[in-house]
Coordinates of N, CA and C in Angstrom, one line a residue:
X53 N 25.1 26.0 -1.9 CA 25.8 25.7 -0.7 C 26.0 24.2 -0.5
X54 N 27.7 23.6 -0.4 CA 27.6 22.4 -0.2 C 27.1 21.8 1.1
X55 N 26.9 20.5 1.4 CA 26.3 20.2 2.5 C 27.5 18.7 2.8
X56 N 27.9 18.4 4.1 CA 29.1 17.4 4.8 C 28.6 16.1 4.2
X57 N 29.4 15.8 3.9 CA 29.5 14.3 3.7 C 28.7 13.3 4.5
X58 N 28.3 13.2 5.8 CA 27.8 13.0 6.8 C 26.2 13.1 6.4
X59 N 26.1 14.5 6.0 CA 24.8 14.8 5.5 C 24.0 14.4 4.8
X60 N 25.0 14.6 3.6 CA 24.3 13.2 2.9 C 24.3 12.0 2.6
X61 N 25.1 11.5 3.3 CA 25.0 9.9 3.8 C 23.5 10.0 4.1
X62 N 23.1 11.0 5.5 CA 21.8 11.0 6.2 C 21.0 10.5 5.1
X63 N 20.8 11.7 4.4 CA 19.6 11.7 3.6 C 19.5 10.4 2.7
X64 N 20.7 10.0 2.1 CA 20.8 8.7 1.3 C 19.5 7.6 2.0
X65 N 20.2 7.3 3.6 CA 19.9 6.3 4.4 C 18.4 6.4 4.5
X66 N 17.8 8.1 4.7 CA 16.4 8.1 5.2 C 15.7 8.3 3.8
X67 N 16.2 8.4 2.7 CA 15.1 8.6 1.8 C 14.7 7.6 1.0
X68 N 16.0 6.2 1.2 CA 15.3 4.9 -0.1 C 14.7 4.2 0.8
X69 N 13.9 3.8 0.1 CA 12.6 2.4 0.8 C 12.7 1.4 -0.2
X70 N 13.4 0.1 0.2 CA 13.9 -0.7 -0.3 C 13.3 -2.0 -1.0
X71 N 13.5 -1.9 -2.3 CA 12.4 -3.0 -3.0 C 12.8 -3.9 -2.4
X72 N 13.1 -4.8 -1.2 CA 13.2 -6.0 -0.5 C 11.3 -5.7 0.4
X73 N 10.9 -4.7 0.5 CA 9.8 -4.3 1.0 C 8.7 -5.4 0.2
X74 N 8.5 -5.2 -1.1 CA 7.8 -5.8 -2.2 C 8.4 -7.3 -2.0
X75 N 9.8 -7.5 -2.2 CA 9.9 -9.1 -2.1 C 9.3 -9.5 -0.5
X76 N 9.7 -8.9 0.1 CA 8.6 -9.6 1.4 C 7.5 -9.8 1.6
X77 N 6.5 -8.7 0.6 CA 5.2 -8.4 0.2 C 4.8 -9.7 0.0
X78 N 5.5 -10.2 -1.2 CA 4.9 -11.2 -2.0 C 5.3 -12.1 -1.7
X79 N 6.3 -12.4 -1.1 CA 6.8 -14.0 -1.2 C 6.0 -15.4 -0.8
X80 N 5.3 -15.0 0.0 CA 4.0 -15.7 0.8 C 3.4 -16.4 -0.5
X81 N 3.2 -15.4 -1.3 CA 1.9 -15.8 -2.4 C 2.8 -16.7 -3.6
X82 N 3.9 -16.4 -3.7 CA 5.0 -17.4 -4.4 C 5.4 -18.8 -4.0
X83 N 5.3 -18.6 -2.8 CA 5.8 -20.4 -2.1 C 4.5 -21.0 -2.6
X84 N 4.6 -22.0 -2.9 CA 4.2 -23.3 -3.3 C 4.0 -23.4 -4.6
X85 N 4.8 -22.9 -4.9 CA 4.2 -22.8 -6.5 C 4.5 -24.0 -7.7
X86 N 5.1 -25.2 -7.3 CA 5.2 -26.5 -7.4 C 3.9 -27.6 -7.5
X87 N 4.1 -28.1 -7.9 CA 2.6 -28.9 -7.8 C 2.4 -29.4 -6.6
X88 N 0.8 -29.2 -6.2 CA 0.3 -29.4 -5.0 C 0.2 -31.1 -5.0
X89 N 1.1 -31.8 -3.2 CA 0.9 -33.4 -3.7 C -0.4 -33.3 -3.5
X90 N -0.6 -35.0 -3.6 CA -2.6 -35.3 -4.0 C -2.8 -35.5 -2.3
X91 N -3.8 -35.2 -1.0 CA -4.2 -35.1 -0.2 C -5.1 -36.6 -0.2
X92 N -5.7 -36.9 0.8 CA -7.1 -37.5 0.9 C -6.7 -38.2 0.2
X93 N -6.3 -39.4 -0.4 CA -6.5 -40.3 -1.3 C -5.9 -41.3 -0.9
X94 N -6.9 -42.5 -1.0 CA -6.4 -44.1 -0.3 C -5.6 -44.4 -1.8
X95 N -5.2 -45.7 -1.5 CA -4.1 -46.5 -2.9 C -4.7 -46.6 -3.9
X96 N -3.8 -46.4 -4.8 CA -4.6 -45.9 -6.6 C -5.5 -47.0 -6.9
X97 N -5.7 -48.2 -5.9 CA -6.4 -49.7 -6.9 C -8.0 -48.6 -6.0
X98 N -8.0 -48.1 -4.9 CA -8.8 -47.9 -4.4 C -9.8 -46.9 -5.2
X99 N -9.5 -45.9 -6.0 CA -9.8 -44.7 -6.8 C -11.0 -45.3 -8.4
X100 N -11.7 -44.9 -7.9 CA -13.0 -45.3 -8.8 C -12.4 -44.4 -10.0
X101 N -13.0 -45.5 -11.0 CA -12.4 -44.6 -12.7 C -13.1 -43.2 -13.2
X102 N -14.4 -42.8 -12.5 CA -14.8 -41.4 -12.3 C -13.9 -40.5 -11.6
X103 N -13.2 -41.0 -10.6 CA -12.3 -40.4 -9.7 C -11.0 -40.1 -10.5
X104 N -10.6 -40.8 -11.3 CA -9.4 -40.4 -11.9 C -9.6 -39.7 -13.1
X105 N -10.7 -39.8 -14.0 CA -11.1 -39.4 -15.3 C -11.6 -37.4 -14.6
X106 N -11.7 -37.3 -13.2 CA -11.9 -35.4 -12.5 C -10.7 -35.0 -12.5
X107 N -9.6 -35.2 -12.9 CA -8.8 -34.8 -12.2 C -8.7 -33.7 -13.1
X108 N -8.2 -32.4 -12.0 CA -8.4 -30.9 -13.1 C -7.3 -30.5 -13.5
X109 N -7.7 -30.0 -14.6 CA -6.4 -29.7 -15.5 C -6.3 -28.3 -15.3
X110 N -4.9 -27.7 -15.6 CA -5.3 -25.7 -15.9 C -4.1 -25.8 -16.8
X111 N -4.2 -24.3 -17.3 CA -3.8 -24.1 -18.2 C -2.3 -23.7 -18.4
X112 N -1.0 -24.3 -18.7 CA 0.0 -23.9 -18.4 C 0.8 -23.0 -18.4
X113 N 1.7 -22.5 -17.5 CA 2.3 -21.1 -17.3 C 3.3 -20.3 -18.6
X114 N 2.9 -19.4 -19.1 CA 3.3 -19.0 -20.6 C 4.7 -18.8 -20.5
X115 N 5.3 -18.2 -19.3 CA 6.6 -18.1 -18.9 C 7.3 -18.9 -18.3
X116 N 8.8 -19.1 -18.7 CA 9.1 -20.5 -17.3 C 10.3 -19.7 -17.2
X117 N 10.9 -18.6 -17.2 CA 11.9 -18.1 -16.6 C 11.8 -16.5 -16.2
X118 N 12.4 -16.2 -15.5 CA 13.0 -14.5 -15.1 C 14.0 -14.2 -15.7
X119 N 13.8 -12.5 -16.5 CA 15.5 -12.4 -16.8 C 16.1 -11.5 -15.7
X120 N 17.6 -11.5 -16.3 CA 18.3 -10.9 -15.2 C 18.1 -9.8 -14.5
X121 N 17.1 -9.3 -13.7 CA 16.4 -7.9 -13.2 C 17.3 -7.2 -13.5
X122 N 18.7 -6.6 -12.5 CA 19.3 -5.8 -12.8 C 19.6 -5.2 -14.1
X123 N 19.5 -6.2 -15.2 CA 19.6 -6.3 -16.7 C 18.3 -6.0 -17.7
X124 N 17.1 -5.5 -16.8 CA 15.9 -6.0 -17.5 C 15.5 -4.6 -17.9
X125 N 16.4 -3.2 -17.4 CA 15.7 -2.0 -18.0 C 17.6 -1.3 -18.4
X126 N 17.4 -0.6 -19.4 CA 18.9 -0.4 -19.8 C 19.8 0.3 -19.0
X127 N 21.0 0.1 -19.5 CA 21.5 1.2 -18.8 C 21.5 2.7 -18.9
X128 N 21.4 3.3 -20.2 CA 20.8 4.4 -20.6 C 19.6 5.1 -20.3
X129 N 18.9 4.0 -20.0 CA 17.6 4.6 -19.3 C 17.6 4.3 -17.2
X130 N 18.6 3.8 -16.9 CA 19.0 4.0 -15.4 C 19.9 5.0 -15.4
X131 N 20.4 5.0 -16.2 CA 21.2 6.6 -16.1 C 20.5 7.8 -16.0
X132 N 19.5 7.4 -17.0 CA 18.9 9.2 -17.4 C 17.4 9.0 -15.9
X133 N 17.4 8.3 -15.2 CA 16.5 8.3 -14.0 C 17.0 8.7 -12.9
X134 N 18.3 7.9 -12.9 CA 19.1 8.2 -11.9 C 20.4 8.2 -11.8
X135 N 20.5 10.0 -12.3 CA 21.7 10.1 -12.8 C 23.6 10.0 -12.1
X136 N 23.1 10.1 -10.8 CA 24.5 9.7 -10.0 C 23.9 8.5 -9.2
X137 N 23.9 7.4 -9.5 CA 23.7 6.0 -8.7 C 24.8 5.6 -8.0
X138 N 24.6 5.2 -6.8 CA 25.2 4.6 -6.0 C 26.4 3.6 -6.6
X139 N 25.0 2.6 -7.5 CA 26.0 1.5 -7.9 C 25.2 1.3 -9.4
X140 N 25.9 1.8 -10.3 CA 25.5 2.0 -11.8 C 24.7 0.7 -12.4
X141 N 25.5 -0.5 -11.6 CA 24.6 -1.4 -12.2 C 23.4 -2.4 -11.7
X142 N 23.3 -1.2 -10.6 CA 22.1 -1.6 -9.7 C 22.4 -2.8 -8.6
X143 N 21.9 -3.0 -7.6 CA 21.7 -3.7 -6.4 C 20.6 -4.6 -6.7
X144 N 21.5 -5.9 -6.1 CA 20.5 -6.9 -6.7 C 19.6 -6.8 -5.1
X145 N 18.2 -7.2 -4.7 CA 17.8 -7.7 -3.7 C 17.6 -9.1 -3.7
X146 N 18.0 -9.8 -2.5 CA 18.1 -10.7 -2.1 C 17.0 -11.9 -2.5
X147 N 17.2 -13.0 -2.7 CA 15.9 -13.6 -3.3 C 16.2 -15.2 -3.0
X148 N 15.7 -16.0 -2.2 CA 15.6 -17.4 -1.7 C 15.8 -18.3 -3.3
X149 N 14.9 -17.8 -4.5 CA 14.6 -18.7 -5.7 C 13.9 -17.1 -6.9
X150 N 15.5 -17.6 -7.2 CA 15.9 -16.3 -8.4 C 14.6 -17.0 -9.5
X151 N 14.2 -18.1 -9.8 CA 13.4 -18.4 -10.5 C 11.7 -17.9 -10.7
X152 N 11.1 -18.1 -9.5 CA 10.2 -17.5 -8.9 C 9.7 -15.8 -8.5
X153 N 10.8 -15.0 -8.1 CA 11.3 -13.4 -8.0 C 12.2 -13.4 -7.8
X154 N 12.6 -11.9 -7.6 CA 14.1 -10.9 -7.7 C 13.4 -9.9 -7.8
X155 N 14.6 -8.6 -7.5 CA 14.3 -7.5 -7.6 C 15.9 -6.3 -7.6
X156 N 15.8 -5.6 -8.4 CA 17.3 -4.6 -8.4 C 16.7 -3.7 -8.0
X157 N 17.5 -2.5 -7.6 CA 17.6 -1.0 -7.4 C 18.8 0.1 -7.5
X158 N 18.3 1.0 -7.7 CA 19.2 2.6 -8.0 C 18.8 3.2 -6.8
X159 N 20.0 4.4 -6.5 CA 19.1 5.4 -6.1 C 20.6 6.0 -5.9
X160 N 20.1 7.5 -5.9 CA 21.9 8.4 -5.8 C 21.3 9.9 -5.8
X161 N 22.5 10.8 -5.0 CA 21.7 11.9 -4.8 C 22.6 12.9 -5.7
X162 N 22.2 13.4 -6.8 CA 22.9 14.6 -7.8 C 22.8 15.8 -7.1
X163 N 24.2 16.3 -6.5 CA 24.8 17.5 -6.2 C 24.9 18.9 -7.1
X164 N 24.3 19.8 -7.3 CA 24.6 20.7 -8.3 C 25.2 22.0 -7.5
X165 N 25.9 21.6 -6.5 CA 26.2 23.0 -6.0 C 25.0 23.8 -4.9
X166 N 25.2 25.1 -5.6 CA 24.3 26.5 -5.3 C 23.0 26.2 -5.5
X167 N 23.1 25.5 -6.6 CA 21.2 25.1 -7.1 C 20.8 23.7 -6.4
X168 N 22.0 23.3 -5.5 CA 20.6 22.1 -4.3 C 21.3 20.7 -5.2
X169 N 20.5 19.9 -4.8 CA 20.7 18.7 -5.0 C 19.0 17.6 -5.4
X170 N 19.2 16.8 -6.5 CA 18.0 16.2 -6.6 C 18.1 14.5 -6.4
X171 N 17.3 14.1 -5.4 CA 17.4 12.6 -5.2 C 16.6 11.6 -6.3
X172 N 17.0 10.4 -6.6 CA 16.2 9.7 -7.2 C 16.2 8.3 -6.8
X173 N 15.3 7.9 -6.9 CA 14.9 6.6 -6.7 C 14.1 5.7 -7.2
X174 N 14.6 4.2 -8.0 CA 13.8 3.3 -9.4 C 14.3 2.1 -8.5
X175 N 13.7 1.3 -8.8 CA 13.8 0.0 -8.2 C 12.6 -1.1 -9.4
X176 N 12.8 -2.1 -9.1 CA 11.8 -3.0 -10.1 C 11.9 -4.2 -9.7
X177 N 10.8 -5.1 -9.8 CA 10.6 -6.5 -8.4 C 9.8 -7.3 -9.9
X178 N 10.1 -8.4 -9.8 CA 9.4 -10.0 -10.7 C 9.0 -10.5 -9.7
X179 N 7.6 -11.5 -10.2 CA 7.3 -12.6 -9.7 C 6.4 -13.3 -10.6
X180 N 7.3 -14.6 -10.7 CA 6.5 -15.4 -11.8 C 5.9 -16.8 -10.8
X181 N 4.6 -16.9 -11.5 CA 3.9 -18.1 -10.9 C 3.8 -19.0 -11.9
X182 N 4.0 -20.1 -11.2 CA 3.5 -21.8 -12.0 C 1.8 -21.9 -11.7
X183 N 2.0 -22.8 -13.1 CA 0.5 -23.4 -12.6 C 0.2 -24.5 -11.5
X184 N -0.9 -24.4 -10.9 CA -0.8 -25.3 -9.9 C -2.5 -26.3 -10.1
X185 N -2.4 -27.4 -9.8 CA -4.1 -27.4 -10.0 C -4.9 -27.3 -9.0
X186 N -4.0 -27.2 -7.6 CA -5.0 -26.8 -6.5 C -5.2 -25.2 -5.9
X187 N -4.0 -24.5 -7.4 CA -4.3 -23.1 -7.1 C -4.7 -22.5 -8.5
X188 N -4.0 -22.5 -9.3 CA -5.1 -22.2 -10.7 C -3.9 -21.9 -11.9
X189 N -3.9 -21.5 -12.5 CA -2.7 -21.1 -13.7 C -2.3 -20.3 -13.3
X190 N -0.9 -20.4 -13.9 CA 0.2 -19.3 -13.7 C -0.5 -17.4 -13.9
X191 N -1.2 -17.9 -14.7 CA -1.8 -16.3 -14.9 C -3.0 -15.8 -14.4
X192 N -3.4 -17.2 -13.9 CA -4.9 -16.7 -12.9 C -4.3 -16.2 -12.0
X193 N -3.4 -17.3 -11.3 CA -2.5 -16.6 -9.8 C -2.1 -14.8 -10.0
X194 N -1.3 -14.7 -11.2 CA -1.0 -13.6 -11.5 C -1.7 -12.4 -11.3
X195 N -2.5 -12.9 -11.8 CA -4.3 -11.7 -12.0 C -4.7 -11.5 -10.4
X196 N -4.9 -12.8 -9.5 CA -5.1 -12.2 -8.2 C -4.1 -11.3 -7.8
X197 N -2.8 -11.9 -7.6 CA -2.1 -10.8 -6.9 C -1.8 -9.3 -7.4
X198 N -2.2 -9.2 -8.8 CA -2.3 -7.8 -9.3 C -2.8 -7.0 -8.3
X199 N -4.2 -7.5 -8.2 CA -5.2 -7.1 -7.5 C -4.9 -6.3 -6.3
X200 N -4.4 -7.5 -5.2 CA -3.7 -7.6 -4.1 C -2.6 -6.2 -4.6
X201 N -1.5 -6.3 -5.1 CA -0.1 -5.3 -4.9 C -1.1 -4.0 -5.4
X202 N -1.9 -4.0 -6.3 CA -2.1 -2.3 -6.5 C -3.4 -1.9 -5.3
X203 N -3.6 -2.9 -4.6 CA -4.1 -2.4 -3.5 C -3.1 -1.7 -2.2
X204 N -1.9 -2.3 -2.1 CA -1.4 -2.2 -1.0 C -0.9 -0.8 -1.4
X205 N -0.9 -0.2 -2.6 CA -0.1 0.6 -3.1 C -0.8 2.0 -3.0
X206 N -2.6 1.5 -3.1 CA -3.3 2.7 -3.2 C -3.4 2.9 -1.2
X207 N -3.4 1.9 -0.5 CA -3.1 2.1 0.5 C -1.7 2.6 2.1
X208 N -1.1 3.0 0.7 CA 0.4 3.6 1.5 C 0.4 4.8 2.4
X209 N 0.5 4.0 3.4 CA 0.9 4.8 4.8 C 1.4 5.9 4.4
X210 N 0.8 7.1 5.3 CA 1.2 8.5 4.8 C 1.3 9.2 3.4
X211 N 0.5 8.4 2.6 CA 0.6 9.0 1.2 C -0.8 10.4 1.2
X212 N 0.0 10.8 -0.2 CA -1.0 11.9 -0.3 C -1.6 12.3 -1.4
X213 N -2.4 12.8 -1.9 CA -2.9 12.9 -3.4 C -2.6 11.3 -4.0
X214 N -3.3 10.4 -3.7 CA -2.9 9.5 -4.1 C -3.7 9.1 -5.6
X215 N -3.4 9.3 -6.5 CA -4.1 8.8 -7.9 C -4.1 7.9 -8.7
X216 N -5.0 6.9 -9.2 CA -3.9 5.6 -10.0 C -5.3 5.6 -11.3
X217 N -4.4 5.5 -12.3 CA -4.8 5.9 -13.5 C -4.0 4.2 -14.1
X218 N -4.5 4.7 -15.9 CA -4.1 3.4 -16.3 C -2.7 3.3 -17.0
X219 N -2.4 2.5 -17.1 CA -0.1 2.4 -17.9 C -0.4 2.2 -19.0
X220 N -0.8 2.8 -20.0 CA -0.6 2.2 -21.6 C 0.2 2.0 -21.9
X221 N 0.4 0.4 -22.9 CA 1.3 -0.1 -23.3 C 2.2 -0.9 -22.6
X222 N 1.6 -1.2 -20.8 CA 2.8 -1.6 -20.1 C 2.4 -3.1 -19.9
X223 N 2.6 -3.7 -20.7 CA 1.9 -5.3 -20.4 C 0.8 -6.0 -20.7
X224 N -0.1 -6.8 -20.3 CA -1.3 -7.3 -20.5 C -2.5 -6.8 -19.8
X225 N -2.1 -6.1 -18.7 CA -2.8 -5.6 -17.2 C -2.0 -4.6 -16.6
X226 N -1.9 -2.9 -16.8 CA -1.4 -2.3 -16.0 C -2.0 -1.3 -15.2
X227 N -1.6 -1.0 -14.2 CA -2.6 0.4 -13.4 C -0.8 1.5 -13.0
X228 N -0.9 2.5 -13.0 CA -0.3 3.6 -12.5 C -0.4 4.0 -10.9
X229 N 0.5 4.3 -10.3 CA -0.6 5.0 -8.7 C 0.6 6.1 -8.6
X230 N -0.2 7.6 -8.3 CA 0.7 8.4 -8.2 C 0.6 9.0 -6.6
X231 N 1.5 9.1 -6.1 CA 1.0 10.0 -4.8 C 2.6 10.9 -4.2
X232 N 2.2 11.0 -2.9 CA 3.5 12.3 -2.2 C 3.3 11.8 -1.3
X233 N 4.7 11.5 -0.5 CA 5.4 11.3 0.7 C 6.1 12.0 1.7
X234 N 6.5 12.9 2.7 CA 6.7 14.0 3.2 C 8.3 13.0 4.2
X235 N 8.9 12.9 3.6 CA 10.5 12.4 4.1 C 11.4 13.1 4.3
X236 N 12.4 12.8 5.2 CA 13.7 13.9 5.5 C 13.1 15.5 5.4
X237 N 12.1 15.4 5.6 CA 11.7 17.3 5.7 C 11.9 17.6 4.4
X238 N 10.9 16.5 3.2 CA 11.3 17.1 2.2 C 9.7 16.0 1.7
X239 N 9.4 17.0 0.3 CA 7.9 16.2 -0.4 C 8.6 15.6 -1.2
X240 N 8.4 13.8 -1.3 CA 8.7 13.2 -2.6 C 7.6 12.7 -3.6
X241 N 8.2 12.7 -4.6 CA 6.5 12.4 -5.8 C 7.3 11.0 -5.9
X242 N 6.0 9.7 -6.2 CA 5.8 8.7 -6.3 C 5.4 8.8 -7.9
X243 N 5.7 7.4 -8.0 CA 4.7 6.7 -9.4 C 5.1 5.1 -9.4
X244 N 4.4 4.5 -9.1 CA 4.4 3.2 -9.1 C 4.2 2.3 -9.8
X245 N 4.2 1.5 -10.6 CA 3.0 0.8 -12.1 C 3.5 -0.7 -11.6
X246 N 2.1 -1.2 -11.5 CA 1.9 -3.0 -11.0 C 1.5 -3.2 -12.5
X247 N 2.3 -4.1 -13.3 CA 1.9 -4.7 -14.8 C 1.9 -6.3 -14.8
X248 N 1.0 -6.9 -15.3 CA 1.4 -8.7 -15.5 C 1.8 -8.8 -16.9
X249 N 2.2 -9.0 -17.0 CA 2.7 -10.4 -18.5 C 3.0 -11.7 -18.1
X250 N 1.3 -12.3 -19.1 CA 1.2 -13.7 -18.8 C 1.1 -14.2 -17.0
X251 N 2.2 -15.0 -16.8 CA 2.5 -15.3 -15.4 C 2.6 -14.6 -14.2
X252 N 3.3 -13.8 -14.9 CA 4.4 -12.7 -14.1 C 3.7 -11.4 -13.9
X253 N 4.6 -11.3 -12.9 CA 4.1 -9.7 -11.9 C 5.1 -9.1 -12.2
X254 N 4.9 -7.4 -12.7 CA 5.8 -6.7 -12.6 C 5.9 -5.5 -11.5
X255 N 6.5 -5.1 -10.2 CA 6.2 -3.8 -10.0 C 7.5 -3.1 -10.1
X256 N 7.2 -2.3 -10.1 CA 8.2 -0.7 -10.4 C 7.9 0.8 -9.6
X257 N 8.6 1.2 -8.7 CA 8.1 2.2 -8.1 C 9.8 3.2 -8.6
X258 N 9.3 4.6 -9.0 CA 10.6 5.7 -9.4 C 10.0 6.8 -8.1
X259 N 10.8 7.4 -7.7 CA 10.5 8.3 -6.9 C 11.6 9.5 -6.6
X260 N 11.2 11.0 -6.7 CA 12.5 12.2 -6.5 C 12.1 12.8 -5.3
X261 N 12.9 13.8 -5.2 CA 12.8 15.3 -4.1 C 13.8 16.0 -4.6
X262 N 13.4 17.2 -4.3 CA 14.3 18.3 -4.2 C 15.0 18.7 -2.5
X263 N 16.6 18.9 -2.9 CA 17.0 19.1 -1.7 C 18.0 20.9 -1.6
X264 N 18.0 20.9 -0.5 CA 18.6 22.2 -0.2 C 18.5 23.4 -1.2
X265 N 17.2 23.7 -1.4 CA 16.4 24.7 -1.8 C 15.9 24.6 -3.6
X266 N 16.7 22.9 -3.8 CA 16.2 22.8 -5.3 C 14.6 22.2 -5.4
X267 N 14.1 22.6 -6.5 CA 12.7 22.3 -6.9 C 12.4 20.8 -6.5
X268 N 11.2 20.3 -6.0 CA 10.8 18.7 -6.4 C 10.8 18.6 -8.2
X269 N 10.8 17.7 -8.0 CA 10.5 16.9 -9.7 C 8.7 17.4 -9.6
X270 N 8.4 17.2 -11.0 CA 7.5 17.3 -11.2 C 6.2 16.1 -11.3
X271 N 5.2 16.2 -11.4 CA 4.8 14.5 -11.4 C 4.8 13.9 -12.4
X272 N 5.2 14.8 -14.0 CA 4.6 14.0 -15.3 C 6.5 13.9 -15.3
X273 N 7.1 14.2 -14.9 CA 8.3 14.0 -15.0 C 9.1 12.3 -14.6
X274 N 8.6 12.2 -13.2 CA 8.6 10.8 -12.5 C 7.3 10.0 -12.9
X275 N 5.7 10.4 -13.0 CA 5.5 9.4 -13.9 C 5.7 8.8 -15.4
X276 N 6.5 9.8 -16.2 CA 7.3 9.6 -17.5 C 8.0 8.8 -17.3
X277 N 9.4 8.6 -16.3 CA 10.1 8.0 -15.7 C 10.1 6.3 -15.6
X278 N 8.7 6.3 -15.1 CA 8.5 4.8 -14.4 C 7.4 4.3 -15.6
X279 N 6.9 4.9 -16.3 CA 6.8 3.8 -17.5 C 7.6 3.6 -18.5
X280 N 8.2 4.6 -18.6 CA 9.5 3.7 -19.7 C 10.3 2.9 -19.2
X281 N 10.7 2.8 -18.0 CA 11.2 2.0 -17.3 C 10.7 0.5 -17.2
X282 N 9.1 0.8 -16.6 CA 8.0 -0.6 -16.7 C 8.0 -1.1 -18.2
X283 N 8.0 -0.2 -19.2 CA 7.9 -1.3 -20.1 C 8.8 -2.1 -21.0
X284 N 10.1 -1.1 -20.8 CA 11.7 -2.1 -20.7 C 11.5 -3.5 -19.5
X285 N 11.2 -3.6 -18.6 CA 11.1 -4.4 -17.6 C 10.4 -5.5 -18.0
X286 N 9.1 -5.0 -18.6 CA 8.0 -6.1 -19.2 C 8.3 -6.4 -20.2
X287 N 9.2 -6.0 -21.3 CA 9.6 -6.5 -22.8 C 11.1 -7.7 -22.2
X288 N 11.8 -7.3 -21.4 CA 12.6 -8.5 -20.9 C 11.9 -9.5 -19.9
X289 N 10.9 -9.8 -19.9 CA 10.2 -10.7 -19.6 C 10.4 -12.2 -20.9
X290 N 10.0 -11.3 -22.5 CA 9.5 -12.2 -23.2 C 11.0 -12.5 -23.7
X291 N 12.0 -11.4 -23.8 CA 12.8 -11.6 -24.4 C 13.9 -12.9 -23.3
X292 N 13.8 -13.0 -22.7 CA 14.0 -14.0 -21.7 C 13.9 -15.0 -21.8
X293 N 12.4 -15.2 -22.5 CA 11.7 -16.9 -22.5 C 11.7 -17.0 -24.1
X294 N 12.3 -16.4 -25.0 CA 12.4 -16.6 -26.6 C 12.9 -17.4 -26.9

């Protein structure tokens, strides 16, 4: 049975959650990521030669660029995720310093008639950190906020069966988090995967439902989904800074 135009506009509007969520998440932890000036210190004649012989070094940032998000997982594999997309070549989200993060998205709702309709939704967010010496290397920083995102992740409002297992193969550091969401009067399956390489943060969340009496996805289905997607994402990291 078809459903009005109107309708599914609705559902479009109420079912994506928009990776600008994640760039807001993180941006905090991104600003300053320039060298810290020097604080506390009288005129250089003034600085005892022990005082200048401490000064701390760290270890420099392995990455110095982002690639093109929207470009960073293929199109063949945004297709086969999300097969009627909005805008095929994804939505860029908004970003103060494309250098630092960015973030694209899909999402489109496949009409099959009599047999319902199935939503999808892939999205994918960067954040690369510099080294700093009053905050630590590009990849120490990295390492904390890992920490930090797959916490906020296993903490999701209204989530359900929430599970987070590990991403093989997706980076240097990856964790999975799977869980269910109860939207538009409908259960969505989640899979999320927070990965670093080197500097850089990757997150990625894929997400379906079944609509007007079609099946949900399954969960090995959408977490299949979101790591082949994560590790297209994480390989245009390096292919970027080659």
């Amino acid at each position: 049975m078809h459903r009005s135009a109107p309708r599914l506009s609705r559902i479009l509007a109420c079912a994506a959650v928009p990776v600008m969520l994640f760039v807001a998440g993180c941006s905090s932890d991104s600003d300053g990521s320039g060298s810290a000036p020097d604080k506390g210190k009288g005129p250089a004649s003034s600085a005892t030669p022990s005082a200048q012989q401490s000064t701390k070094t760290v270890e420099p940032a392995r990455f110095a660029k982002l690639p093109d998000v929207c470009k960073s997982i293929s199109a063949k594999t945004t297709a086969s995720l999300v097969p009627k997309a909005k805008a095929k070549n994804g939505t860029t989200a908004p970003s103060s310093d494309t250098t630092s993060r960015g973030g694209c998205s899909w999402n489109g709702l496949e009409d099959k008639g009599l047999k319902g309709s199935q939503y999808r939704w892939l999205d994918v967010s960067f954040y690369r950190y510099d080294s700093d010496t009053s905050l630590g290397s590009g990849q120490e920083r990295a390492q904390e906020n890992f920490t930090k995102e797959l916490a906020k992740l296993q903490a999701t409002e209204g989530a359900k069966k929430v599970r987070t297992t590990e991403a093989p193969g997706v980076g240097e550091q990856s964790k999975a988090v799977a869980y269910e969401l109860r939207k538009t009067g409908e259960d969505f399956k989640y899979a999320s995967i927070v990965a670093r390489t080197g500097n850089v943060l990757v997150l990625l969340t894929y997400n379906g439902a079944g609509y007007a009496g079609a099946s949900a996805p399954t969960d090995k289905v959408i977490m299949d989904g979101a790591v082949k997607a994560a590790k297209e994402a994480v390989a245009a990291v390096a292919s970027a800074n080659s």
